[in-house]
PDB file of C-alpha atoms in Angstrom:
ATOM      1  CA  MET A   1      64.807  55.961  84.250  1.00 45.00           C
ATOM      2  CA  LYS A   2      65.234  57.429  80.737  1.00 42.00           C
ATOM      3  CA  THR A   3      64.845  53.966  79.199  1.00 41.00           C
ATOM      4  CA  THR A   4      61.588  53.409  81.102  1.00 44.00           C
ATOM      5  CA  GLN A   5      60.217  56.751  79.914  1.00 44.00           C
ATOM      6  CA  ILE A   6      61.132  55.988  76.294  1.00 34.00           C
ATOM      7  CA  LEU A   7      59.439  52.566  76.451  1.00 42.00           C
ATOM      8  CA  LEU A   8      56.326  54.157  77.957  1.00 43.00           C
ATOM      9  CA  VAL A   9      56.129  56.693  75.131  1.00 42.00           C
ATOM     10  CA  ILE A  10      56.644  53.995  72.492  1.00 38.00           C
ATOM     11  CA  THR A  11      53.884  51.877  74.084  1.00 46.00           C
ATOM     12  CA  LEU A  12      51.440  54.769  74.042  1.00 44.00           C
ATOM     13  CA  ILE A  13      52.282  55.686  70.449  1.00 41.00           C
ATOM     14  CA  SER A  14      51.775  52.072  69.389  1.00 44.00           C
ATOM     15  CA  SER A  15      48.427  51.946  71.181  1.00 44.00           C
ATOM     16  CA  PHE A  16      47.128  55.122  69.579  1.00 40.00           C
ATOM     17  CA  SER A  17      48.325  54.157  66.112  1.00 41.00           C
ATOM     18  CA  VAL A  18      45.922  51.185  65.930  1.00 46.00           C
ATOM     19  CA  LYS A  19      42.981  51.849  63.622  1.00 56.00           C
ATOM     20  CA  ALA A  20      39.493  51.916  65.094  1.00 63.00           C
ATOM     21  CA  GLN A  21      37.846  48.483  65.064  1.00 75.00           C
ATOM     22  CA  ARG A  22      34.646  47.990  63.100  1.00 86.00           C
ATOM     23  CA  VAL A  23      31.910  45.504  63.947  1.00 92.00           C
ATOM     24  CA  ASP A  24      30.665  43.571  60.917  1.00 91.00           C
ATOM     25  CA  ILE A  25      27.977  40.916  61.340  1.00 93.00           C
ATOM     26  CA  SER A  26      27.371  38.612  58.384  1.00 93.00           C
ATOM     27  CA  GLU A  27      25.483  35.398  57.683  1.00 92.00           C
ATOM     28  CA  LYS A  28      27.248  32.085  57.440  1.00 91.00           C
ATOM     29  CA  LYS A  29      26.285  28.404  57.397  1.00 91.00           C
ATOM     30  CA  ASP A  30      27.981  25.953  59.744  1.00 91.00           C
ATOM     31  CA  ARG A  31      27.328  22.412  60.857  1.00 88.00           C
ATOM     32  CA  ILE A  32      25.842  21.424  64.173  1.00 87.00           C
ATOM     33  CA  GLY A  33      25.852  17.658  64.445  1.00 84.00           C
ATOM     34  CA  GLU A  34      24.636  16.317  61.109  1.00 84.00           C
ATOM     35  CA  GLU A  35      22.752  19.454  60.055  1.00 85.00           C
ATOM     36  CA  TYR A  36      23.793  22.809  58.625  1.00 87.00           C
ATOM     37  CA  TYR A  37      22.402  25.962  60.198  1.00 86.00           C
ATOM     38  CA  LEU A  38      22.435  29.471  58.833  1.00 87.00           C
ATOM     39  CA  GLY A  39      23.810  31.717  61.547  1.00 90.00           C
ATOM     40  CA  TYR A  40      25.564  35.017  62.182  1.00 94.00           C
ATOM     41  CA  VAL A  41      29.272  35.537  62.410  1.00 95.00           C
ATOM     42  CA  SER A  42      31.546  38.268  63.760  1.00 95.00           C
ATOM     43  CA  LYS A  43      35.296  38.366  63.214  1.00 94.00           C
ATOM     44  CA  ILE A  44      36.848  39.936  66.293  1.00 94.00           C
ATOM     45  CA  ILE A  45      40.456  41.053  66.433  1.00 92.00           C
ATOM     46  CA  GLY A  46      41.980  40.491  69.848  1.00 86.00           C
ATOM     47  CA  ASN A  47      43.435  38.034  72.283  1.00 86.00           C
ATOM     48  CA  GLU A  48      41.841  34.623  71.716  1.00 87.00           C
ATOM     49  CA  ASP A  49      41.674  33.773  75.430  1.00 89.00           C
ATOM     50  CA  ASP A  50      40.057  37.124  76.265  1.00 91.00           C
ATOM     51  CA  ILE A  51      37.449  36.716  73.508  1.00 92.00           C
ATOM     52  CA  GLU A  52      36.633  33.155  74.514  1.00 92.00           C
ATOM     53  CA  GLY A  53      36.295  34.028  78.181  1.00 93.00           C
ATOM     54  CA  GLN A  54      34.032  36.991  77.510  1.00 94.00           C
ATOM     55  CA  TRP A  55      31.896  35.031  75.037  1.00 95.00           C
ATOM     56  CA  TYR A  56      31.339  32.172  77.493  1.00 94.00           C
ATOM     57  CA  LYS A  57      30.327  34.732  80.090  1.00 94.00           C
ATOM     58  CA  ALA A  58      27.875  36.351  77.665  1.00 93.00           C
ATOM     59  CA  LEU A  59      26.264  33.028  76.673  1.00 93.00           C
ATOM     60  CA  ARG A  60      25.791  32.045  80.323  1.00 92.00           C
ATOM     61  CA  LYS A  61      23.551  35.090  80.718  1.00 89.00           C
ATOM     62  CA  MET A  62      21.120  33.416  78.292  1.00 87.00           C
ATOM     63  CA  GLY A  63      20.963  30.193  80.248  1.00 88.00           C
ATOM     64  CA  LYS A  64      22.890  27.076  81.143  1.00 91.00           C
ATOM     65  CA  LEU A  65      25.897  26.711  78.846  1.00 92.00           C
ATOM     66  CA  ARG A  66      27.325  23.381  77.725  1.00 92.00           C
ATOM     67  CA  GLU A  67      30.160  22.244  75.474  1.00 90.00           C
ATOM     68  CA  GLU A  68      29.090  19.547  73.033  1.00 88.00           C
ATOM     69  CA  GLY A  69      31.775  18.367  70.665  1.00 84.00           C
ATOM     70  CA  ASN A  70      33.149  21.323  68.735  1.00 89.00           C
ATOM     71  CA  TYR A  71      30.352  23.733  69.566  1.00 91.00           C
ATOM     72  CA  LEU A  72      28.604  25.406  72.493  1.00 93.00           C
ATOM     73  CA  THR A  73      24.940  25.180  73.260  1.00 91.00           C
ATOM     74  CA  VAL A  74      22.405  26.912  75.458  1.00 89.00           C
ATOM     75  CA  LYS A  75      19.472  24.505  75.131  1.00 85.00           C
ATOM     76  CA  GLU A  76      17.007  26.792  76.829  1.00 83.00           C
ATOM     77  CA  ALA A  77      18.130  30.288  75.949  1.00 81.00           C
ATOM     78  CA  ASP A  78      15.948  33.144  77.187  1.00 76.00           C
ATOM     79  CA  LEU A  79      15.969  35.633  74.305  1.00 73.00           C
ATOM     80  CA  GLU A  80      13.073  37.672  75.703  1.00 64.00           C
ATOM     81  CA  VAL A  81      11.407  38.010  72.308  1.00 54.00           C
ATOM     82  CA  ILE A  82       8.738  35.342  72.087  1.00 52.00           C
ATOM     83  CA  GLY A  83       7.156  35.234  75.476  1.00 54.00           C
ATOM     84  CA  GLU A  84       8.071  32.328  77.695  1.00 54.00           C
ATOM     85  CA  LYS A  85       9.249  30.058  74.886  1.00 63.00           C
ATOM     86  CA  LEU A  86      12.935  29.121  75.288  1.00 71.00           C
ATOM     87  CA  VAL A  87      15.078  28.663  72.198  1.00 77.00           C
ATOM     88  CA  PRO A  88      18.107  26.360  71.742  1.00 84.00           C
ATOM     89  CA  VAL A  89      21.130  28.468  70.768  1.00 89.00           C
ATOM     90  CA  TYR A  90      24.333  27.125  69.237  1.00 91.00           C
ATOM     91  CA  SER A  91      27.715  28.795  68.911  1.00 94.00           C
ATOM     92  CA  LYS A  92      31.202  28.121  67.599  1.00 94.00           C
ATOM     93  CA  LEU A  93      34.564  29.818  68.096  1.00 93.00           C
ATOM     94  CA  ILE A  94      37.071  29.539  65.260  1.00 90.00           C
ATOM     95  CA  SER A  95      40.567  30.957  65.778  1.00 89.00           C
ATOM     96  CA  ALA A  96      42.590  32.428  62.926  1.00 86.00           C
ATOM     97  CA  ASP A  97      45.989  34.127  62.818  1.00 83.00           C
ATOM     98  CA  SER A  98      44.806  37.655  63.508  1.00 84.00           C
ATOM     99  CA  TYR A  99      41.222  37.251  64.684  1.00 90.00           C
ATOM    100  CA  THR A 100      38.670  34.954  66.291  1.00 93.00           C
ATOM    101  CA  GLU A 101      35.442  34.144  64.476  1.00 94.00           C
ATOM    102  CA  ILE A 102      32.306  33.912  66.619  1.00 95.00           C
ATOM    103  CA  TRP A 103      29.362  32.158  65.054  1.00 95.00           C
ATOM    104  CA  ILE A 104      25.895  31.892  66.615  1.00 93.00           C
ATOM    105  CA  THR A 105      22.560  30.507  65.535  1.00 89.00           C
ATOM    106  CA  GLY A 106      19.244  29.288  66.921  1.00 83.00           C
ATOM    107  CA  ASN A 107      17.439  26.007  66.320  1.00 69.00           C
ATOM    108  CA  ARG A 108      15.125  27.426  63.701  1.00 65.00           C
ATOM    109  CA  THR A 109      13.398  24.119  63.066  1.00 62.00           C
ATOM    110  CA  LEU A 110      11.357  24.893  66.170  1.00 65.00           C
ATOM    111  CA  LEU A 111      10.443  28.384  64.972  1.00 61.00           C
ATOM    112  CA  SER A 112       8.567  29.953  62.125  1.00 63.00           C
ATOM    113  CA  GLY A 113       7.094  33.230  60.938  1.00 65.00           C
ATOM    114  CA  ASP A 114       7.372  36.243  63.211  1.00 70.00           C
ATOM    115  CA  SER A 115       9.036  34.192  65.947  1.00 72.00           C
ATOM    116  CA  LEU A 116      11.861  33.264  63.573  1.00 72.00           C
ATOM    117  CA  VAL A 117      12.266  36.886  62.488  1.00 76.00           C
ATOM    118  CA  LEU A 118      12.433  38.024  66.134  1.00 80.00           C
ATOM    119  CA  VAL A 119      15.005  35.354  67.028  1.00 81.00           C
ATOM    120  CA  ASN A 120      17.108  36.266  64.001  1.00 80.00           C
ATOM    121  CA  LYS A 121      17.039  39.936  64.968  1.00 85.00           C
ATOM    122  CA  LYS A 122      17.772  39.168  68.604  1.00 87.00           C
ATOM    123  CA  LEU A 123      20.788  37.007  67.758  1.00 89.00           C
ATOM    124  CA  GLN A 124      22.160  39.632  65.384  1.00 91.00           C
ATOM    125  CA  ILE A 125      21.819  42.320  68.024  1.00 92.00           C
ATOM    126  CA  PHE A 126      23.279  40.034  70.700  1.00 92.00           C
ATOM    127  CA  LEU A 127      26.355  39.259  68.609  1.00 95.00           C
ATOM    128  CA  TYR A 128      26.730  42.869  67.495  1.00 95.00           C
ATOM    129  CA  ASN A 129      26.480  44.188  71.060  1.00 94.00           C
ATOM    130  CA  PHE A 130      28.987  41.637  72.299  1.00 94.00           C
ATOM    131  CA  SER A 131      31.492  42.546  69.568  1.00 95.00           C
ATOM    132  CA  LEU A 132      30.966  46.258  70.126  1.00 95.00           C
ATOM    133  CA  THR A 133      31.312  45.951  73.898  1.00 94.00           C
ATOM    134  CA  PHE A 134      34.452  43.855  73.536  1.00 94.00           C
ATOM    135  CA  TYR A 135      36.100  46.492  71.330  1.00 94.00           C
ATOM    136  CA  LYS A 136      34.940  49.340  73.555  1.00 94.00           C
ATOM    137  CA  ASP A 137      36.201  47.596  76.688  1.00 92.00           C
ATOM    138  CA  LYS A 138      39.593  47.018  75.089  1.00 90.00           C
ATOM    139  CA  ALA A 139      39.659  50.629  73.898  1.00 92.00           C
ATOM    140  CA  GLN A 140      38.763  51.746  77.425  1.00 94.00           C
ATOM    141  CA  GLU A 141      41.679  49.728  78.769  1.00 92.00           C
ATOM    142  CA  LYS A 142      43.941  51.723  76.445  1.00 92.00           C
ATOM    143  CA  VAL A 143      42.281  54.951  77.583  1.00 95.00           C
ATOM    144  CA  ASP A 144      42.800  53.969  81.223  1.00 95.00           C
ATOM    145  CA  GLU A 145      46.406  53.050  80.486  1.00 94.00           C
ATOM    146  CA  ALA A 146      47.005  56.385  78.760  1.00 95.00           C
ATOM    147  CA  GLU A 147      45.288  58.267  81.604  1.00 95.00           C
ATOM    148  CA  ARG A 148      47.431  56.475  84.167  1.00 95.00           C
ATOM    149  CA  ALA A 149      50.523  57.380  82.170  1.00 95.00           C
ATOM    150  CA  ALA A 150      49.331  60.991  81.867  1.00 95.00           C
ATOM    151  CA  ASN A 151      48.533  61.191  85.585  1.00 95.00           C
ATOM    152  CA  PHE A 152      51.899  59.691  86.452  1.00 95.00           C
ATOM    153  CA  THR A 153      53.658  62.156  84.167  1.00 95.00           C
ATOM    154  CA  GLN A 154      51.609  65.055  85.555  1.00 94.00           C
ATOM    155  CA  LYS A 155      52.531  64.087  89.132  1.00 94.00           C
ATOM    156  CA  LYS A 156      56.149  63.767  88.074  1.00 94.00           C
ATOM    157  CA  TYR A 157      56.005  67.179  86.393  1.00 95.00           C
ATOM    158  CA  LYS A 158      54.512  68.789  89.522  1.00 94.00           C
ATOM    159  CA  LYS A 159      57.185  67.158  91.668  1.00 94.00           C
ATOM    160  CA  LEU A 160      59.873  68.418  89.309  1.00 94.00           C
ATOM    161  CA  GLN A 161      58.340  71.886  89.537  1.00 95.00           C
ATOM    162  CA  ALA A 162      58.365  71.719  93.349  1.00 95.00           C
ATOM    163  CA  ASP A 163      61.919  70.372  93.307  1.00 95.00           C
ATOM    164  CA  GLY A 164      62.881  73.196  90.940  1.00 94.00           C
ATOM    165  CA  ILE A 165      61.498  75.795  93.364  1.00 95.00           C
ATOM    166  CA  GLU A 166      63.374  74.230  96.278  1.00 95.00           C
ATOM    167  CA  LEU A 167      66.569  74.008  94.228  1.00 94.00           C
ATOM    168  CA  GLY A 168      66.153  77.674  93.303  1.00 94.00           C
ATOM    169  CA  LYS A 169      65.839  78.574  96.981  1.00 94.00           C
ATOM    170  CA  ASP A 170      68.903  76.458  97.797  1.00 95.00           C
ATOM    171  CA  LEU A 171      70.827  78.211  95.026  1.00 94.00           C
ATOM    172  CA  GLU A 172      69.906  81.665  96.369  1.00 95.00           C
ATOM    173  CA  ASP A 173      70.854  80.580  99.892  1.00 95.00           C
ATOM    174  CA  ASN A 174      74.207  79.337  98.594  1.00 96.00           C
ATOM    175  CA  LYS A 175      74.801  82.591  96.735  1.00 95.00           C
ATOM    176  CA  GLU A 176      74.040  84.559  99.889  1.00 95.00           C
ATOM    177  CA  GLU A 177      76.366  82.308 101.879  1.00 95.00           C
ATOM    178  CA  ILE A 178      79.092  82.746  99.276  1.00 95.00           C
ATOM    179  CA  GLU A 179      78.638  86.532  99.460  1.00 95.00           C
ATOM    180  CA  ARG A 180      78.789  86.429 103.261  1.00 95.00           C
ATOM    181  CA  LEU A 181      81.932  84.288 103.150  1.00 95.00           C
ATOM    182  CA  LEU A 182      83.543  86.584 100.569  1.00 95.00           C
ATOM    183  CA  GLN A 183      82.832  89.582 102.778  1.00 95.00           C
ATOM    184  CA  LEU A 184      84.253  87.663 105.746  1.00 93.00           C
ATOM    185  CA  ILE A 185      87.364  86.819 103.707  1.00 94.00           C
ATOM    186  CA  GLU A 186      87.837  90.492 102.801  1.00 93.00           C
ATOM    187  CA  LYS A 187      87.403  91.422 106.445  1.00 93.00           C
ATOM    188  CA  ASN A 188      89.914  88.750 107.460  1.00 94.00           C
ATOM    189  CA  LYS A 189      92.357  89.989 104.813  1.00 93.00           C
ATOM    190  CA  LEU A 190      92.104  93.507 106.238  1.00 92.00           C
ATOM    191  CA  GLU A 191      92.516  92.210 109.783  1.00 93.00           C
ATOM    192  CA  THR A 192      95.527  90.175 108.627  1.00 93.00           C
ATOM    193  CA  LYS A 193      97.141  93.319 107.228  1.00 93.00           C
ATOM    194  CA  VAL A 194      96.437  95.194 110.460  1.00 94.00           C
ATOM    195  CA  ILE A 195      97.834  92.373 112.580  1.00 93.00           C
ATOM    196  CA  SER A 196     100.873  92.030 110.314  1.00 93.00           C
ATOM    197  CA  GLN A 197     101.557  95.754 110.688  1.00 94.00           C
ATOM    198  CA  LYS A 198     101.121  95.490 114.464  1.00 93.00           C
ATOM    199  CA  ILE A 199     103.636  92.628 114.497  1.00 93.00           C
ATOM    200  CA  ILE A 200     106.115  94.820 112.586  1.00 94.00           C
ATOM    201  CA  ASP A 201     105.483  97.709 114.930  1.00 92.00           C
ATOM    202  CA  ASN A 202     105.794  95.395 117.929  1.00 94.00           C
ATOM    203  CA  LYS A 203     109.134  94.067 116.665  1.00 92.00           C
ATOM    204  CA  ALA A 204     110.390  97.602 116.178  1.00 91.00           C
ATOM    205  CA  ASN A 205     109.228  98.515 119.664  1.00 92.00           C
ATOM    206  CA  GLN A 206     110.949  95.412 121.022  1.00 92.00           C
ATOM    207  CA  ASP A 207     114.216  96.404 119.356  1.00 91.00           C
ATOM    208  CA  SER A 208     114.056 100.010 120.579  1.00 92.00           C
ATOM    209  CA  THR A 209     113.023  98.895 124.049  1.00 91.00           C
ATOM    210  CA  LEU A 210     115.894  96.434 124.179  1.00 90.00           C
ATOM    211  CA  ILE A 211     118.334  99.243 123.317  1.00 91.00           C
ATOM    212  CA  ASP A 212     116.808 101.390 126.062  1.00 89.00           C
ATOM    213  CA  LEU A 213     117.045  98.445 128.472  1.00 88.00           C
ATOM    214  CA  GLU A 214     120.747  97.922 127.700  1.00 90.00           C
ATOM    215  CA  ARG A 215     121.398 101.624 128.095  1.00 90.00           C
ATOM    216  CA  LEU A 216     119.548 101.692 131.410  1.00 89.00           C
ATOM    217  CA  LYS A 217     121.472  98.636 132.633  1.00 90.00           C
ATOM    218  CA  THR A 218     124.693 100.535 131.909  1.00 90.00           C
ATOM    219  CA  VAL A 219     123.410 103.506 133.840  1.00 88.00           C
ATOM    220  CA  VAL A 220     122.504 101.242 136.744  1.00 87.00           C
ATOM    221  CA  GLU A 221     125.989  99.758 136.801  1.00 87.00           C
ATOM    222  CA  LYS A 222     127.565 103.191 136.794  1.00 87.00           C
ATOM    223  CA  LYS A 223     125.312 104.277 139.642  1.00 85.00           C
ATOM    224  CA  LYS A 224     126.321 101.197 141.573  1.00 85.00           C
ATOM    225  CA  GLU A 225     129.993 102.004 140.996  1.00 83.00           C
ATOM    226  CA  ILE A 226     129.475 105.561 142.191  1.00 85.00           C
ATOM    227  CA  LYS A 227     127.734 104.284 145.313  1.00 82.00           C
ATOM    228  CA  ALA A 228     130.458 101.777 146.014  1.00 82.00           C
ATOM    229  CA  ALA A 229     133.116 104.542 145.743  1.00 83.00           C
ATOM    230  CA  ILE A 230     131.597 106.585 148.506  1.00 83.00           C
ATOM    231  CA  GLU A 231     133.665 106.365 151.755  1.00 74.00           C
TER     232      GLU A 231
END
Protein backbone atom coordinates (compact mmCIF):
# COMPACT_ATOMS: atom_id res chain seq x y z
CA MET A 1 0.00 0.00 0.00
CA LYS A 2 2.84 2.43 0.85
CA THR A 3 4.52 1.70 -2.49
CA THR A 4 1.28 2.48 -4.36
CA GLN A 5 0.90 5.78 -2.51
CA ILE A 6 4.50 6.77 -3.27
CA LEU A 7 4.07 5.98 -6.98
CA LEU A 8 0.85 8.01 -7.06
CA VAL A 9 2.59 11.03 -5.53
CA ILE A 10 5.52 10.73 -7.95
CA THR A 11 3.10 10.53 -10.90
CA LEU A 12 1.28 13.66 -9.80
CA ILE A 13 4.51 15.57 -9.20
CA SER A 14 5.76 14.58 -12.65
CA SER A 15 2.49 15.70 -14.23
CA PHE A 16 2.51 19.10 -12.55
CA SER A 17 6.18 19.72 -13.30
CA VAL A 18 5.56 19.81 -17.08
CA LYS A 19 5.72 23.34 -18.48
CA ALA A 20 2.60 24.83 -20.02
CA GLN A 21 2.35 24.11 -23.75
CA ARG A 22 2.30 27.00 -26.19
CA VAL A 23 0.57 27.01 -29.56
CA ASP A 24 2.72 28.46 -32.34
CA ILE A 25 1.39 28.58 -35.90
CA SER A 26 3.90 29.38 -38.64
CA GLU A 27 4.03 29.30 -42.43
CA LYS A 28 5.79 26.55 -44.28
CA LYS A 29 5.97 25.26 -47.86
CA ASP A 30 5.42 21.58 -48.60
CA ARG A 31 4.80 19.53 -51.70
CA ILE A 32 1.45 18.15 -52.75
CA GLY A 33 1.92 16.01 -55.83
CA GLU A 34 4.23 17.93 -58.15
CA GLU A 35 3.50 21.38 -56.72
CA TYR A 36 4.62 23.26 -53.62
CA TYR A 37 2.00 24.96 -51.48
CA LEU A 38 2.50 27.53 -48.77
CA GLY A 39 0.62 26.33 -45.72
CA TYR A 40 0.46 26.58 -41.94
CA VAL A 41 2.20 24.32 -39.50
CA SER A 42 1.84 23.54 -35.80
CA LYS A 43 4.31 21.46 -33.82
CA ILE A 44 2.36 19.58 -31.17
CA ILE A 45 4.01 17.75 -28.31
CA GLY A 46 2.15 14.59 -27.39
CA ASN A 47 1.39 11.02 -28.25
CA GLU A 48 1.61 10.57 -32.02
CA ASP A 49 -1.37 8.19 -32.19
CA ASP A 50 -3.54 10.54 -30.12
CA ILE A 51 -2.63 13.53 -32.31
CA GLU A 52 -3.25 11.64 -35.53
CA GLY A 53 -6.60 10.30 -34.37
CA GLN A 54 -7.82 13.70 -33.22
CA TRP A 55 -6.61 15.41 -36.40
CA TYR A 56 -8.40 12.92 -38.65
CA LYS A 57 -11.54 13.49 -36.63
CA ALA A 58 -11.19 17.27 -36.99
CA LEU A 59 -10.65 17.11 -40.77
CA ARG A 60 -13.72 14.90 -41.23
CA LYS A 61 -15.82 17.73 -39.82
CA MET A 62 -14.85 19.77 -42.91
CA GLY A 63 -15.95 17.10 -45.34
CA LYS A 64 -15.07 13.71 -46.75
CA LEU A 65 -11.48 12.83 -45.85
CA ARG A 66 -9.18 10.77 -48.05
CA GLU A 67 -5.59 9.57 -47.87
CA GLU A 68 -3.68 10.19 -51.09
CA GLY A 69 -0.06 9.13 -51.05
CA ASN A 70 1.73 10.85 -48.19
CA TYR A 71 -0.92 13.48 -47.53
CA LEU A 72 -4.57 13.88 -46.57
CA THR A 73 -7.16 15.72 -48.57
CA VAL A 74 -10.65 17.07 -48.11
CA LYS A 75 -11.55 17.88 -51.72
CA GLU A 76 -14.70 19.75 -50.84
CA ALA A 77 -14.00 21.35 -47.49
CA ASP A 78 -16.72 23.59 -46.06
CA LEU A 79 -14.81 26.47 -44.47
CA GLU A 80 -17.90 28.65 -44.08
CA VAL A 81 -16.09 31.77 -45.25
CA ILE A 82 -16.88 32.22 -48.92
CA GLY A 83 -20.50 31.33 -49.28
CA GLU A 84 -21.29 27.99 -50.83
CA LYS A 85 -17.93 27.57 -52.57
CA LEU A 86 -16.08 24.47 -51.32
CA VAL A 87 -12.30 24.53 -51.09
CA PRO A 88 -9.85 21.61 -51.47
CA VAL A 89 -7.79 21.29 -48.28
CA TYR A 90 -4.55 19.35 -47.96
CA SER A 91 -2.74 18.21 -44.83
CA LYS A 92 0.36 16.31 -43.76
CA LEU A 93 1.48 14.75 -40.49
CA ILE A 94 5.21 14.54 -39.87
CA SER A 95 6.44 12.73 -36.75
CA ALA A 96 9.61 13.76 -34.94
CA ASP A 97 11.24 12.51 -31.74
CA SER A 98 9.39 14.75 -29.32
CA TYR A 99 6.55 16.22 -31.36
CA THR A 100 4.26 15.78 -34.35
CA GLU A 101 4.13 18.45 -37.04
CA ILE A 102 0.71 19.18 -38.53
CA TRP A 103 0.70 21.03 -41.82
CA ILE A 104 -2.42 22.28 -43.61
CA THR A 105 -3.10 24.31 -46.71
CA GLY A 106 -5.82 25.06 -49.25
CA ASN A 107 -5.72 24.84 -53.04
CA ARG A 108 -5.10 28.52 -53.53
CA THR A 109 -4.92 28.25 -57.30
CA LEU A 110 -8.71 28.28 -57.21
CA LEU A 111 -8.86 31.37 -55.00
CA SER A 112 -7.84 34.98 -55.17
CA GLY A 113 -8.27 38.31 -53.43
CA ASP A 114 -10.53 38.46 -50.40
CA SER A 115 -11.49 34.80 -50.76
CA LEU A 116 -7.83 33.78 -50.43
CA VAL A 117 -7.39 36.02 -47.39
CA LEU A 118 -10.48 34.51 -45.74
CA VAL A 119 -9.33 30.94 -46.44
CA ASN A 120 -5.87 31.72 -45.08
CA LYS A 121 -7.37 33.17 -41.91
CA LYS A 122 -9.80 30.29 -41.54
CA LEU A 123 -7.07 27.66 -41.88
CA GLN A 124 -4.86 29.46 -39.37
CA ILE A 125 -7.69 29.64 -36.87
CA PHE A 126 -8.67 26.02 -37.55
CA LEU A 127 -5.14 24.76 -36.91
CA TYR A 128 -4.68 27.03 -33.90
CA ASN A 129 -7.97 25.93 -32.34
CA PHE A 130 -7.16 22.28 -32.92
CA SER A 131 -3.72 22.63 -31.29
CA LEU A 132 -5.14 24.62 -28.40
CA THR A 133 -7.98 22.16 -27.83
CA PHE A 134 -5.59 19.22 -27.97
CA TYR A 135 -3.37 20.75 -25.27
CA LYS A 136 -6.34 21.78 -23.15
CA ASP A 137 -7.90 18.32 -23.40
CA LYS A 138 -4.63 16.69 -22.35
CA ALA A 139 -4.28 19.20 -19.52
CA GLN A 140 -7.86 18.43 -18.47
CA GLU A 141 -7.00 14.74 -18.37
CA LYS A 142 -4.23 15.60 -15.91
CA VAL A 143 -6.65 17.75 -13.91
CA ASP A 144 -9.17 14.90 -13.84
CA GLU A 145 -6.43 12.48 -12.81
CA ALA A 146 -5.30 14.79 -10.02
CA GLU A 147 -8.90 15.33 -8.88
CA ARG A 148 -9.50 11.59 -8.80
CA ALA A 149 -6.35 11.16 -6.75
CA ALA A 150 -7.41 14.00 -4.43
CA ASN A 151 -10.92 12.58 -4.06
CA PHE A 152 -9.52 9.13 -3.37
CA THR A 153 -7.14 10.54 -0.78
CA GLN A 154 -9.92 12.63 0.78
CA LYS A 155 -12.17 9.56 1.06
CA LYS A 156 -9.27 7.62 2.54
CA TYR A 157 -8.60 10.44 5.01
CA LYS A 158 -12.26 10.53 6.09
CA LYS A 159 -12.26 6.76 6.51
CA LEU A 160 -9.10 6.97 8.59
CA GLN A 161 -10.75 9.67 10.69
CA ALA A 162 -13.83 7.47 11.21
CA ASP A 163 -11.61 4.48 11.97
CA GLY A 164 -9.66 6.64 14.43
CA ILE A 165 -12.87 7.57 16.26
CA GLU A 166 -13.95 3.93 16.45
CA LEU A 167 -10.49 2.87 17.61
CA GLY A 168 -10.62 5.57 20.28
CA LYS A 169 -13.97 4.23 21.48
CA ASP A 170 -12.58 0.68 21.49
CA LEU A 171 -9.58 1.88 23.50
CA GLU A 172 -11.81 3.55 26.11
CA ASP A 173 -13.98 0.43 26.30
CA ASN A 174 -10.86 -1.69 26.83
CA LYS A 175 -9.61 0.66 29.53
CA GLU A 176 -12.96 0.46 31.30
CA GLU A 177 -12.91 -3.33 31.00
CA ILE A 178 -9.37 -3.44 32.37
CA GLU A 179 -10.46 -1.25 35.30
CA ARG A 180 -13.47 -3.49 35.94
CA LEU A 181 -11.27 -6.60 35.81
CA LEU A 182 -8.70 -5.02 38.14
CA GLN A 183 -11.44 -4.19 40.62
CA LEU A 184 -12.75 -7.76 40.28
CA ILE A 185 -9.23 -9.10 40.89
CA GLU A 186 -8.90 -6.98 44.04
CA LYS A 187 -12.28 -8.21 45.19
CA ASN A 188 -11.26 -11.80 44.48
CA LYS A 189 -7.99 -11.28 46.36
CA LEU A 190 -9.93 -10.05 49.38
CA GLU A 191 -12.37 -12.95 49.12
CA THR A 192 -9.41 -15.34 48.84
CA LYS A 193 -7.96 -13.96 52.07
CA VAL A 194 -11.33 -14.29 53.80
CA ILE A 195 -11.79 -17.85 52.55
CA SER A 196 -8.21 -18.76 53.50
CA GLN A 197 -8.82 -17.45 57.02
CA LYS A 198 -12.10 -19.38 57.20
CA ILE A 199 -10.24 -22.53 56.17
CA ILE A 200 -7.72 -21.94 58.98
CA ASP A 201 -10.51 -21.30 61.44
CA ASN A 202 -12.37 -24.36 60.19
CA LYS A 203 -9.27 -26.54 60.64
CA ALA A 204 -8.83 -25.22 64.16
CA ASN A 205 -12.49 -25.90 64.89
CA GLN A 206 -12.09 -29.40 63.46
CA ASP A 207 -9.13 -30.08 65.74
CA SER A 208 -10.87 -28.75 68.85
CA THR A 209 -14.07 -30.58 67.96
CA LEU A 210 -12.16 -33.81 67.46
CA ILE A 211 -10.64 -33.44 70.95
CA ASP A 212 -14.11 -32.83 72.38
CA LEU A 213 -15.41 -35.86 70.47
CA GLU A 214 -12.67 -38.11 71.87
CA ARG A 215 -13.31 -36.80 75.36
CA LEU A 216 -17.04 -37.39 74.99
CA LYS A 217 -16.44 -40.92 73.68
CA THR A 218 -14.44 -41.61 76.84
CA VAL A 219 -17.26 -40.27 78.96
CA VAL A 220 -19.71 -42.47 77.09
CA GLU A 221 -17.59 -45.55 77.71
CA LYS A 222 -17.35 -44.76 81.40
CA LYS A 223 -21.10 -44.29 81.59
CA LYS A 224 -21.57 -47.63 79.89
CA GLU A 225 -19.25 -49.27 82.41
CA ILE A 226 -21.15 -47.72 85.29
CA LYS A 227 -24.42 -48.98 83.84
CA ALA A 228 -23.06 -52.45 83.32
CA ALA A 229 -21.89 -52.57 86.98
CA ILE A 230 -25.35 -52.03 88.34
CA GLU A 231 -26.84 -55.27 89.80
